[in-house]
Coordinates of C-alpha atoms and ligand atoms in Angstrom, one line a residue:
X17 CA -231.2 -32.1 -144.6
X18 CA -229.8 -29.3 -146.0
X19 CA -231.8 -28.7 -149.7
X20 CA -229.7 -29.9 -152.8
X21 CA -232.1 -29.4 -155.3
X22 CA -233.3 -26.2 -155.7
X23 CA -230.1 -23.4 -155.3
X24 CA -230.5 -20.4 -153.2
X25 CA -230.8 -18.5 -156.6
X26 CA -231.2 -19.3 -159.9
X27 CA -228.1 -20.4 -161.9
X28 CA -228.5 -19.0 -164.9
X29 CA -225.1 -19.8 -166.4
X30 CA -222.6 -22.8 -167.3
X31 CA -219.9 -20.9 -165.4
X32 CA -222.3 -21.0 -161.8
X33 CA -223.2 -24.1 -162.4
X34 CA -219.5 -25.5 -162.9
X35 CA -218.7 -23.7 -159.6
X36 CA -221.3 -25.8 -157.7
X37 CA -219.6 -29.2 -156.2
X38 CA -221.7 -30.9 -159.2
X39 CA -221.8 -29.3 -162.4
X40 CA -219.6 -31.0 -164.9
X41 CA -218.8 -34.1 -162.6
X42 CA -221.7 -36.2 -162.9
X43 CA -221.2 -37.0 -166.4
X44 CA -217.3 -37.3 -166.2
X45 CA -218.0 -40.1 -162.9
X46 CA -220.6 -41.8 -165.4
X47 CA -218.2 -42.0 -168.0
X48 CA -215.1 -42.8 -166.2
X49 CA -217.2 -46.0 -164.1
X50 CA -219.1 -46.8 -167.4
X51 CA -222.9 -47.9 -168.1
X52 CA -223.0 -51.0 -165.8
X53 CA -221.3 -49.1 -163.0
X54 CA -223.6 -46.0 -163.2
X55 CA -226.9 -48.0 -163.8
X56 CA -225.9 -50.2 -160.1
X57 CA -225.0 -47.0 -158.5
X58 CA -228.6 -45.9 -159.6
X59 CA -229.8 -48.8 -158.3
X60 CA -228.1 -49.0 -155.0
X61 CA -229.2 -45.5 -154.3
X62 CA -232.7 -46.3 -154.6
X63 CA -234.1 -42.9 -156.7
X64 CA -237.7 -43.4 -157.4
X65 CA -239.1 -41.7 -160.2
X66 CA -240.4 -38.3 -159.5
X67 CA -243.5 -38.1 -162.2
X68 CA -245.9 -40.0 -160.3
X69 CA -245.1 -43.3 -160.2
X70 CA -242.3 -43.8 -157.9
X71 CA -240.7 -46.5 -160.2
X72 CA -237.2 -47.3 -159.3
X73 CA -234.8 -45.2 -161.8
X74 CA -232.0 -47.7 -161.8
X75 CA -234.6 -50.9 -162.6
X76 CA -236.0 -48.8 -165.5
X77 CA -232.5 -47.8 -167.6
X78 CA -231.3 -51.4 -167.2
X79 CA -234.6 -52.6 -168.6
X80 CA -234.1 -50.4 -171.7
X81 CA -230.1 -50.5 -171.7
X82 CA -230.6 -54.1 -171.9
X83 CA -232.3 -54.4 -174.9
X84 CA -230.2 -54.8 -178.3
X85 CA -230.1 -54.9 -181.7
X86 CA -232.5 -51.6 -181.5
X87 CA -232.2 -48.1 -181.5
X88 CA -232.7 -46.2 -177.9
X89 CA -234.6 -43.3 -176.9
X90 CA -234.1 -40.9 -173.8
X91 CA -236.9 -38.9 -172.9
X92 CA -237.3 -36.2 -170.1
X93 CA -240.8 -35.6 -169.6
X94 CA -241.1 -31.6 -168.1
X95 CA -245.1 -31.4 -168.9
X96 CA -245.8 -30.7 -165.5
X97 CA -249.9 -31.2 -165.9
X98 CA -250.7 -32.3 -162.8
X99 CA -253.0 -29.7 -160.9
X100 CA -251.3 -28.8 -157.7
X101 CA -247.8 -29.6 -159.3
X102 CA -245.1 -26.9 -160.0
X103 CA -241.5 -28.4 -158.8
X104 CA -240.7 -29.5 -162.5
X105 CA -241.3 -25.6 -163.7
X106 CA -239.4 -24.7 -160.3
X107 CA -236.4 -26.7 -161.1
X108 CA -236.2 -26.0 -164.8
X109 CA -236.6 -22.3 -164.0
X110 CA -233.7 -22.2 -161.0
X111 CA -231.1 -25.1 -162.4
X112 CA -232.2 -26.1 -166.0
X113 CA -228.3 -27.2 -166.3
X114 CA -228.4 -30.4 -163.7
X115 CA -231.3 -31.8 -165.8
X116 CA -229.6 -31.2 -168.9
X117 CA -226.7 -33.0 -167.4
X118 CA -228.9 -36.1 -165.8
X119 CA -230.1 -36.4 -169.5
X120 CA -226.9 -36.6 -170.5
X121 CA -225.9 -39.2 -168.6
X122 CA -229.0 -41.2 -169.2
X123 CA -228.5 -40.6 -172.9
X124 CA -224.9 -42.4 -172.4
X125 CA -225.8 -44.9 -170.1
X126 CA -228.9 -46.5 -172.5
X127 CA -226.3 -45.4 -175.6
X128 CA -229.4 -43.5 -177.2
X129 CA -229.1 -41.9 -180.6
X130 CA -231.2 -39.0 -179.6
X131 CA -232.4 -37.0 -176.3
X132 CA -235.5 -35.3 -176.0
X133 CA -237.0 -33.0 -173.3
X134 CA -240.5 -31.9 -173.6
X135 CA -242.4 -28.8 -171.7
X136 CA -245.5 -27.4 -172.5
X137 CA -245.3 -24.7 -175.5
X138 CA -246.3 -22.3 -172.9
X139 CA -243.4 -22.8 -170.5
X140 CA -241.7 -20.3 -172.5
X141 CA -239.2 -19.1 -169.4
X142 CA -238.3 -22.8 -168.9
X143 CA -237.7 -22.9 -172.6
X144 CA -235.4 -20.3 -172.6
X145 CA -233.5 -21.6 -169.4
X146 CA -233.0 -25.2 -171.3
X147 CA -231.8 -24.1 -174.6
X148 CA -229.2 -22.2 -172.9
X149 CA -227.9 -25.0 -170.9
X150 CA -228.4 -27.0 -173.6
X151 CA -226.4 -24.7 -176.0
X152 CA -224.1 -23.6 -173.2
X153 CA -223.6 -27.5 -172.2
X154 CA -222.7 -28.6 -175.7
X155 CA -220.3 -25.6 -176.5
X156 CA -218.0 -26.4 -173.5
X157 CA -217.9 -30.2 -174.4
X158 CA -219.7 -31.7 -171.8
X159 CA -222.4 -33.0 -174.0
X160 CA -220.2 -35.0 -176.7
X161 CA -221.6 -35.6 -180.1
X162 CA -225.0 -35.5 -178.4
X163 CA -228.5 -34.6 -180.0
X164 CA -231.1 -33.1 -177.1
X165 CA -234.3 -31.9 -178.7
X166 CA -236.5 -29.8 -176.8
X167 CA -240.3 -30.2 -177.9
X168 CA -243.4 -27.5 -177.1
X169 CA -245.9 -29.7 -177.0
X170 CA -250.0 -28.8 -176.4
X171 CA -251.4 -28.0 -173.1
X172 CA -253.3 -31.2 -172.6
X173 CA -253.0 -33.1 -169.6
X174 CA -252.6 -36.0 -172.0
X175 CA -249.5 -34.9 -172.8
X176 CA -247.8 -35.7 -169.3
X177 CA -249.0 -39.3 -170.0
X178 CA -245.8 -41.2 -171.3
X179 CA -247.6 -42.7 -174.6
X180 CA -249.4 -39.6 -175.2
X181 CA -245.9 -37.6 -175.0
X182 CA -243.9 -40.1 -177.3
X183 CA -247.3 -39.2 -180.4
X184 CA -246.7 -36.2 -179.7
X185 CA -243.2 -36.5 -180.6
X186 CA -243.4 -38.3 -183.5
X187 CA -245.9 -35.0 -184.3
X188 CA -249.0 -36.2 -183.6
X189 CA -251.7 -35.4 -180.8
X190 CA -251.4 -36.7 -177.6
X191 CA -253.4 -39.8 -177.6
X192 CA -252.1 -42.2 -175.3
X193 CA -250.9 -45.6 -177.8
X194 CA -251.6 -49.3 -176.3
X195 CA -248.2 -50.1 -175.2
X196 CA -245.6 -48.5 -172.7
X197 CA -242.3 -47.0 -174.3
X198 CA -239.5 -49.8 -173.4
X199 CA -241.9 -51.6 -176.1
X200 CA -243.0 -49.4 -178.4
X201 CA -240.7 -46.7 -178.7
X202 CA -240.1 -43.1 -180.6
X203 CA -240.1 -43.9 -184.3
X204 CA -240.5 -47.9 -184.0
X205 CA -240.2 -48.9 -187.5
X206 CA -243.3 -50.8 -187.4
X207 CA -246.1 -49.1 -185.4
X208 CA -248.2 -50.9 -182.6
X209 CA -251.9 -50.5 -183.7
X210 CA -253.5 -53.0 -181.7
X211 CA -252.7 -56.7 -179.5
X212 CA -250.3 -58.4 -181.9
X213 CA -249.2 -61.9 -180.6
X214 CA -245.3 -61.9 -179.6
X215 CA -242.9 -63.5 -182.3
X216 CA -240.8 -62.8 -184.7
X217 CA -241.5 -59.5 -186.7
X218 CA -243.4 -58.4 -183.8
X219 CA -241.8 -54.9 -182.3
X220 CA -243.4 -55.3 -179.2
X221 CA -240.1 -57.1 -179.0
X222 CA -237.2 -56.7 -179.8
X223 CA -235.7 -55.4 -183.2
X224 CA -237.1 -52.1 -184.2
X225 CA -239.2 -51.4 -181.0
X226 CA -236.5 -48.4 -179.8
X227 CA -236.8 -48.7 -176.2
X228 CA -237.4 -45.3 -175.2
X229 CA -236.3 -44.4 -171.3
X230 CA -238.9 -41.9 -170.1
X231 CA -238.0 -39.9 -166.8
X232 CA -239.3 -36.6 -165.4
X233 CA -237.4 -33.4 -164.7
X234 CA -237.0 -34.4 -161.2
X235 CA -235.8 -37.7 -161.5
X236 CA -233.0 -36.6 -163.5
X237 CA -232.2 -33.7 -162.1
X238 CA -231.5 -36.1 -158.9
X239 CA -228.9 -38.0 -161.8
X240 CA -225.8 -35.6 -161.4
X241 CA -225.6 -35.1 -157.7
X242 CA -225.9 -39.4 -157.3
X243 CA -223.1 -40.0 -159.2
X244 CA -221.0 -36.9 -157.7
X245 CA -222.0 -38.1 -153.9
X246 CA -222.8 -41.4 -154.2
X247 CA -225.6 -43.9 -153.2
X248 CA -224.7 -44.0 -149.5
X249 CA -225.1 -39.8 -149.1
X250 CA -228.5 -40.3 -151.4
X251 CA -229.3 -42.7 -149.0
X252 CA -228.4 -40.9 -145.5
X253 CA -231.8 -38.5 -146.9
X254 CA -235.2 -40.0 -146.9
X255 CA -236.3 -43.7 -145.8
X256 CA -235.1 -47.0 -146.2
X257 CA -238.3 -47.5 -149.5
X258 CA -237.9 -43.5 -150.2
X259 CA -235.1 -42.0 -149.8
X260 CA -233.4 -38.5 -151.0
X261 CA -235.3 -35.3 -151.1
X262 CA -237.7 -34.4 -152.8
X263 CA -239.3 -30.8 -154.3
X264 CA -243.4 -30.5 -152.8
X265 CA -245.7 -27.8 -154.1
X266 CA -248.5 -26.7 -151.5
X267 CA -251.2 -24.7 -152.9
X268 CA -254.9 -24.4 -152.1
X269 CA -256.1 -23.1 -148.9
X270 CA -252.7 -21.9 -147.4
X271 CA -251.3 -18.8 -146.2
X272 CA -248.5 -18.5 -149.1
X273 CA -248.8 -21.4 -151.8
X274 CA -244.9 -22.2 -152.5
X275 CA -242.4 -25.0 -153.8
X276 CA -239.7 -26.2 -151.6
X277 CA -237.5 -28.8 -150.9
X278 CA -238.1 -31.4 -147.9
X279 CA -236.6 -34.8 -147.1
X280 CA -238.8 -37.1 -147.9
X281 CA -240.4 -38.6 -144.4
X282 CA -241.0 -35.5 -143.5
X283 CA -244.9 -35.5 -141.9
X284 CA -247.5 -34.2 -144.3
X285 CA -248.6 -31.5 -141.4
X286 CA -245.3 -30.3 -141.7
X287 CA -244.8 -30.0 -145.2
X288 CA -248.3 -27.8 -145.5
X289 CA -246.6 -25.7 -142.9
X290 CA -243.0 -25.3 -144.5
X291 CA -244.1 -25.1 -147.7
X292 CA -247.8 -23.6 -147.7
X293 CA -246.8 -21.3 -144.7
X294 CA -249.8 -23.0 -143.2
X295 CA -253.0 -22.3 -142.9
X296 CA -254.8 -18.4 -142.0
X297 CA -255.5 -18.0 -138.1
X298 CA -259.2 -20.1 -137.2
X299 CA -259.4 -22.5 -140.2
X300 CA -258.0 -26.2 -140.0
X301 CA -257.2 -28.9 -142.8
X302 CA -260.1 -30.9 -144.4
X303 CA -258.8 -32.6 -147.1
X304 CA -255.5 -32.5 -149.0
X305 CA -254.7 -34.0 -152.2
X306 CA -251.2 -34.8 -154.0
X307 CA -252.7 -34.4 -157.8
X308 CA -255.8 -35.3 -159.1
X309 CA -254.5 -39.2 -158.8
X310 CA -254.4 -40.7 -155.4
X311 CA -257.3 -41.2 -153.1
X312 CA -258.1 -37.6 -150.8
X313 CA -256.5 -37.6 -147.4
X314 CA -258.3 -37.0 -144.2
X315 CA -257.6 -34.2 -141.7
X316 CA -256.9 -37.8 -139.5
X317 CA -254.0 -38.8 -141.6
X318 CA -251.6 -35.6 -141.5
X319 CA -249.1 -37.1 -139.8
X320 CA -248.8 -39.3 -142.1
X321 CA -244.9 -39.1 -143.3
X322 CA -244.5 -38.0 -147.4
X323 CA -242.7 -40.8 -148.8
X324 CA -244.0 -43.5 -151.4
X325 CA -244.6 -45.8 -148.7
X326 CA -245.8 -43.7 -145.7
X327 CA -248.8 -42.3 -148.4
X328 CA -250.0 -45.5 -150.0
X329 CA -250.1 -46.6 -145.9
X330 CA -253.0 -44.3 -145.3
X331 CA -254.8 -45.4 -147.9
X332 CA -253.3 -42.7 -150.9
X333 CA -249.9 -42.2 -152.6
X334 CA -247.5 -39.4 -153.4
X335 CA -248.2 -38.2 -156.6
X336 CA -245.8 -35.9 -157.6
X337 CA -245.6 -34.1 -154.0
X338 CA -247.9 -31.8 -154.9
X339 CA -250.7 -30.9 -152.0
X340 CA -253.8 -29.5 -152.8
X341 CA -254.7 -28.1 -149.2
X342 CA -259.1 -27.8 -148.7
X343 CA -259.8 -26.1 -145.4
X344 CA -262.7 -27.0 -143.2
X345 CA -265.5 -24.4 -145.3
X346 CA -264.4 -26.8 -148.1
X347 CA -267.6 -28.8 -149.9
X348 CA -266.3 -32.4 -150.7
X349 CA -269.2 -32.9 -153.1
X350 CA -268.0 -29.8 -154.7
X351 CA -264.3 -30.9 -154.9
X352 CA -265.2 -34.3 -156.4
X353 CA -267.6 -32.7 -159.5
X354 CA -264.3 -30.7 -159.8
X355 CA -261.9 -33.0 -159.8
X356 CA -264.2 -35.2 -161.9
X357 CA -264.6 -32.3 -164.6
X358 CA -261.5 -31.6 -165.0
X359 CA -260.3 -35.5 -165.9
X360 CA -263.7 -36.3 -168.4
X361 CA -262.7 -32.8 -170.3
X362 CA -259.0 -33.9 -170.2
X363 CA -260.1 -37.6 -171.2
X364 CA -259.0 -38.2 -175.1
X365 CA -262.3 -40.7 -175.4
X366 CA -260.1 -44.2 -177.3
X367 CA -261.4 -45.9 -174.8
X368 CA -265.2 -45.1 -174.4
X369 CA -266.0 -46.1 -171.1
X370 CA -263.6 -43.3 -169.7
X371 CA -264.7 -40.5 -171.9
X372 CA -268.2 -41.7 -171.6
X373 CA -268.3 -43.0 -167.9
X374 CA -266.0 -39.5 -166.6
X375 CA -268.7 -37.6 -168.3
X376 CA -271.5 -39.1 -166.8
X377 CA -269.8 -38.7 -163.1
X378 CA -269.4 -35.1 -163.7
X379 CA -273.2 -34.3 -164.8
X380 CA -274.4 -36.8 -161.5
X381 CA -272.3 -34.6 -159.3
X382 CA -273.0 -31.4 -161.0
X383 CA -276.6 -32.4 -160.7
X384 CA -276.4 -33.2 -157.0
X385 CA -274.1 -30.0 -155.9
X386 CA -276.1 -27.7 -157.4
X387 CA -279.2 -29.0 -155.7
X388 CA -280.8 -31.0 -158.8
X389 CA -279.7 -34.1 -157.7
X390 CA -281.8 -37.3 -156.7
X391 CA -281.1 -41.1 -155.5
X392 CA -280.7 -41.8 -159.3
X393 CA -277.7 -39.7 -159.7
X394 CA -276.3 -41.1 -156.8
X395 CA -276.7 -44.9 -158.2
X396 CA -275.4 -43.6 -161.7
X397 CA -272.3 -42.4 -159.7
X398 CA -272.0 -45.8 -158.5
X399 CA -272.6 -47.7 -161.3
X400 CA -269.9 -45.5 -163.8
X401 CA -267.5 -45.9 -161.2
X402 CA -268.1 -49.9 -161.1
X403 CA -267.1 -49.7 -165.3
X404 CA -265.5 -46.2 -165.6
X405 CA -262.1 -48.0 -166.4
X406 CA -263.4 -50.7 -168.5
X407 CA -260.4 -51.3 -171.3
X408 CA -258.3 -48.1 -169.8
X409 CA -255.4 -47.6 -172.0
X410 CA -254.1 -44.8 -169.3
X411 CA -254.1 -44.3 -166.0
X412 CA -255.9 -41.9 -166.5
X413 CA -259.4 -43.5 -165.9
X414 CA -258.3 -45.1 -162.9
X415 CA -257.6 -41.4 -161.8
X416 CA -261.5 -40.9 -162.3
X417 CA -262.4 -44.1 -160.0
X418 CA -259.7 -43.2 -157.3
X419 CA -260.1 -39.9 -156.7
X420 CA -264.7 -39.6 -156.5
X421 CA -264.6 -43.3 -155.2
X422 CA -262.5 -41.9 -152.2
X423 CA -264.1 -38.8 -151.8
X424 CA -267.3 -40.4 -151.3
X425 CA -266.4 -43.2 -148.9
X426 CA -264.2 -40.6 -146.9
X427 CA -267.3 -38.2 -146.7
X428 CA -270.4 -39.6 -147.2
X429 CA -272.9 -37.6 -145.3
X430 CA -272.3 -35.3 -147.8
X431 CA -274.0 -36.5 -150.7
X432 CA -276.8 -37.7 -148.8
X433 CA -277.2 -34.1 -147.4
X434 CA -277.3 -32.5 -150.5
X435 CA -280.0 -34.3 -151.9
X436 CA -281.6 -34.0 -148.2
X437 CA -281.5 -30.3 -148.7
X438 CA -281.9 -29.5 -152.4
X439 CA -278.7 -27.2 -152.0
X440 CA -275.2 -27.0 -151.5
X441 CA -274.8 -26.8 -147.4
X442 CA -271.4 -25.2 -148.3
X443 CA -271.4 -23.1 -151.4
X444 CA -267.9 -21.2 -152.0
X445 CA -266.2 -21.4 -155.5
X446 CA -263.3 -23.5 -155.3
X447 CA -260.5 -23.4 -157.1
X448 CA -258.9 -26.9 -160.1
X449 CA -255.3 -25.7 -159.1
X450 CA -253.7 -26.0 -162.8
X451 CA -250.6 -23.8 -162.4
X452 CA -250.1 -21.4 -165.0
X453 CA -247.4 -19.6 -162.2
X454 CA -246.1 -19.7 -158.8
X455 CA -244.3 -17.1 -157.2
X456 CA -243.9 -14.5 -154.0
X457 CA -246.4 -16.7 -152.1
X458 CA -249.2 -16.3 -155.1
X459 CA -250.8 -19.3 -157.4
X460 CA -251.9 -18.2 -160.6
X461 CA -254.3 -20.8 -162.1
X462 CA -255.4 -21.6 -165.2
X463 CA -259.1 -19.9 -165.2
X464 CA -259.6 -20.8 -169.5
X465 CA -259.8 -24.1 -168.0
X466 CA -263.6 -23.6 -167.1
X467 CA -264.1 -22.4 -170.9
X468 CA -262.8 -25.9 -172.0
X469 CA -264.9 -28.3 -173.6
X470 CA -264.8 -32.3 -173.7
X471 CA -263.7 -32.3 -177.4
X472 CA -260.4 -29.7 -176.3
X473 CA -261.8 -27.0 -177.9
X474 CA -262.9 -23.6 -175.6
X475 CA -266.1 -22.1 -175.0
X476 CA -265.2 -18.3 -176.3
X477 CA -264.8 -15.7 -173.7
Ligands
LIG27 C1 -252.7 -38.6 -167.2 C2 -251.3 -38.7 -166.8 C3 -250.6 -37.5 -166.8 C4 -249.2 -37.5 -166.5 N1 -248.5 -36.3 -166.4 C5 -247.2 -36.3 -166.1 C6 -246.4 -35.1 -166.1 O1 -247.0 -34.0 -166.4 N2 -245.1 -35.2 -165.8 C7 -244.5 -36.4 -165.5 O2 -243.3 -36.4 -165.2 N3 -245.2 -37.5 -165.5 C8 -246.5 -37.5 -165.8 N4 -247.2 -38.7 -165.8 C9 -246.4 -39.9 -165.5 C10 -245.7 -40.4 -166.8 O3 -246.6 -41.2 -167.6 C11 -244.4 -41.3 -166.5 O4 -244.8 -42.3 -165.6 C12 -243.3 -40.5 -165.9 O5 -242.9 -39.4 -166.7 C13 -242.1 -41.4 -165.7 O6 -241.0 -40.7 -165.1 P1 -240.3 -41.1 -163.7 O7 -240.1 -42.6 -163.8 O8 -239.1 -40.4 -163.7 O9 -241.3 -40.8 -162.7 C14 -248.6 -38.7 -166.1 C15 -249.3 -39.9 -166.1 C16 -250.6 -39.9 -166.5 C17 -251.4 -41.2 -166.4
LIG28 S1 -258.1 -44.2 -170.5 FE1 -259.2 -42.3 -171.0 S2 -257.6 -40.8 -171.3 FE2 -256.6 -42.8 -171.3 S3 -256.5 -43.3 -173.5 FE3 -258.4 -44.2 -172.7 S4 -260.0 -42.6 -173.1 FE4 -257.9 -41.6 -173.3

């Protein structure tokens, strides 16, 4: 399918983008077929959000357009935190202006009194790109009497988390609150400190909560070209659960670590090869990973189609379509202290058993890759993992479990080995994929990250 995402070049002004077969026509079709029209249309075309979860996008704006007597909040989360994960940064950077319009039409549809859009204070190119559609967008009309905020917010992985990115909003640091944002919306006029029994006076519910609709880049930049084409052409892309497009990132252990545009379905193996170019001449796939959230996938399971369902039927899930590609010189034991690192540093510690219980997986596995290790650390592994989540108030604890649980039941000679042989049997420094850039075939990652501490603070250089 041919790509309708990403453009052949950037558009970089409201004149190209009113020359596409889109630009401009979403938002008139939403407002011509009305709120109720455009949310079933949604619906029937079956878009799944793009951030992670795969929610369905038309289930989630009825649930907050149907709340009333409250204020409403739209939200378009562009942290793009996710190691492995560029597409947001990709699309903002080549049609900020398709966003800006599925914002708009979200805005109208849930009747919201404000918009926001939120990238990390160092996406300063993407910046740039959305205050010109924004400014560009509101000039000629096409964004009526409509607020759209655009907020730099900390480089935290936090910050992608919904809850986290609605403190952050309201200008505070991005510490994920208790409840989910169709309850406890921007600027609820009572705050949610703790479990408050339903009833009256209680904005969990109801009056004052100001549902907030929280969608990434992706997901609305999907918005415009819906409503222009129509749920059946949505639906000719894809599969029946998944259908569409949708923009992968493949980085790692490939030949030339790109973004591109594939219809979902489309085999994993293929998608490393379209993408990532492949792999160099002599080495083959050990493990990939889409993020840091979903359980690791076998060199077995590549044909595995990428769509919601086809992942979660091997045993992982989609992520945000971004593949982190380990060839076969790759140390699993070495990936998981990784991986593990990188969430207990990124863990905000509300809920001690994550902060606590990450931390303690990261020394275990440190211990054992680096040839310290014993039978203890393994049982300590095991037994953090049992209570790691323990009163999670984010996913992101459950990341912790997933991802080390399902490196070690996927490899577990390797452990044992390691302690065996008091050494790594393959030592090579591996890369935490945090994008800072991706261009030409070249990553750029985020090296500071190895300077950062589990308080957020950085080990000088
Ligand atoms: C730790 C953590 C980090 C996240 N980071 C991002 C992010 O950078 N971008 C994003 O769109 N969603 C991120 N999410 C998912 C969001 O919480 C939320 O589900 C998503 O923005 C909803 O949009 P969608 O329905 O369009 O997918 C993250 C979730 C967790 C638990
Ligand atoms: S689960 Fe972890 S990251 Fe999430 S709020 Fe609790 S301590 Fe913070």
């Amino acid at each position: 399918m041919p790509p309708y995402l990403l453009p052949p070049a950037a558009i970089t002004s409201l004149d190209e983008y009113l020359a596409t077969d889109v630009g401009g026509l979403g938002v008139a079709r939403a407002q011509s077929i009305g709120p109720s029209a455009t949310i079933d249309l949604l619906t029937r075309s079956g878009l799944r959000g793009r951030g992670g979860g795969g929610f369905p996008t038309g289930v989630k704006w009825a649930a907050i357009a149907g709340q009333d007597e409250t204020r409403r909040y739209v939200v378009c989360n562009g942290a793009e935190g996710e190691p492995g994960t560029f597409k947001d940064r990709a699309l903002m950077r080549t049609n900020p202006y398709q966003l800006v319009e599925g914002l708009i039409i979200a805005a109208f549809v849930v009747d919201a009194v404000e918009a926001y859009i939120c990238v990390k204070r160092s996406f300063e190119r993407e910046t740039e790109a959305l205050l010109r559609a924004i400014q560009e967008l509101q000039a000629a009309g096409i964004c009526r009497n409509c607020t759209v905020n655009v907020v730099a917010g900390p480089d935290e992985y936090l910050f992608g988390e919904e809850k986290a990115m609605l403190e952050v909003i309201e200008g505070k640091p991005p510490l994920p609150r208790w409840f989910p944002p169709h309850e406890h919306g921007l600027f609820a006029s009572a705050a949610v400190l703790g479990w408050e029994a339903p009833g009256a006076g209680n904005p969990t519910r109801g009056e004052g909560s100001n549902p907030t609709l929280v969608n990434n880049v992706e997901t609305l930049s999907n918005v415009p070209h819906i409503l222009v084409h129509g749920a059946e052409w949505f639906r000719s892309m894809g599969t029946d659960e998944s259908p569409g497009n949708v923009v992968a990132t493949v980085v790692g252990d490939v030949v030339a670590p790109d973004v591109g545009e594939i219809e979902l379905g489309t085999p994993l193996r293929q998608v490393i090869d379209l993408v990532g170019s492949g792999l160099p001449d002599g080495r083959s796939v050990k493990a990939v990973f889409s993020g840091v959230a979903n359980p690791v996938v076998t060199a077995a399971d590549l044909d595995a189609p990428v769509s919601y369902e086809g992942m979660v039927a091997i045993g992982s899930g989609m992520g945000a379509a971004g593949f982190i590609v380990y060839d076969d010189t790759t140390c699993m034991v070495d990936t998981a202290y990784r991986f593990s690192r990188f969430l207990s540093v990124e863990s905000c510690g509300q809920c001690p058993p994550c902060k606590l219980g990450s931390s303690a997986i990261t020394y275990h596995l440190q211990q054992i890759e680096t040839g310290a290790g014993t039978d203890d650390d393994v049982a300590g592994i095991a037994a953090w993992l049992a209570r790691v989540t323990d009163g999670n108030r984010c996913y992101l604890a459950v990341e912790e479990r997933t991802v080390v649980r399902s490196i070690l039941a996927a490899f577990p000679d390797e452990l044992a080995r390691h302690v065996e042989l008091d050494r790594c049997p393959r030592p090579r420094r591996l890369p935490i994929p945090k994008l800072l850039d991706l261009a030409d075939g070249k990553a750029v990652y985020d090296e500071s990250f190895w300077r950062k501490r589990p308080d957020w603070t950085y080990e000088p250089e």
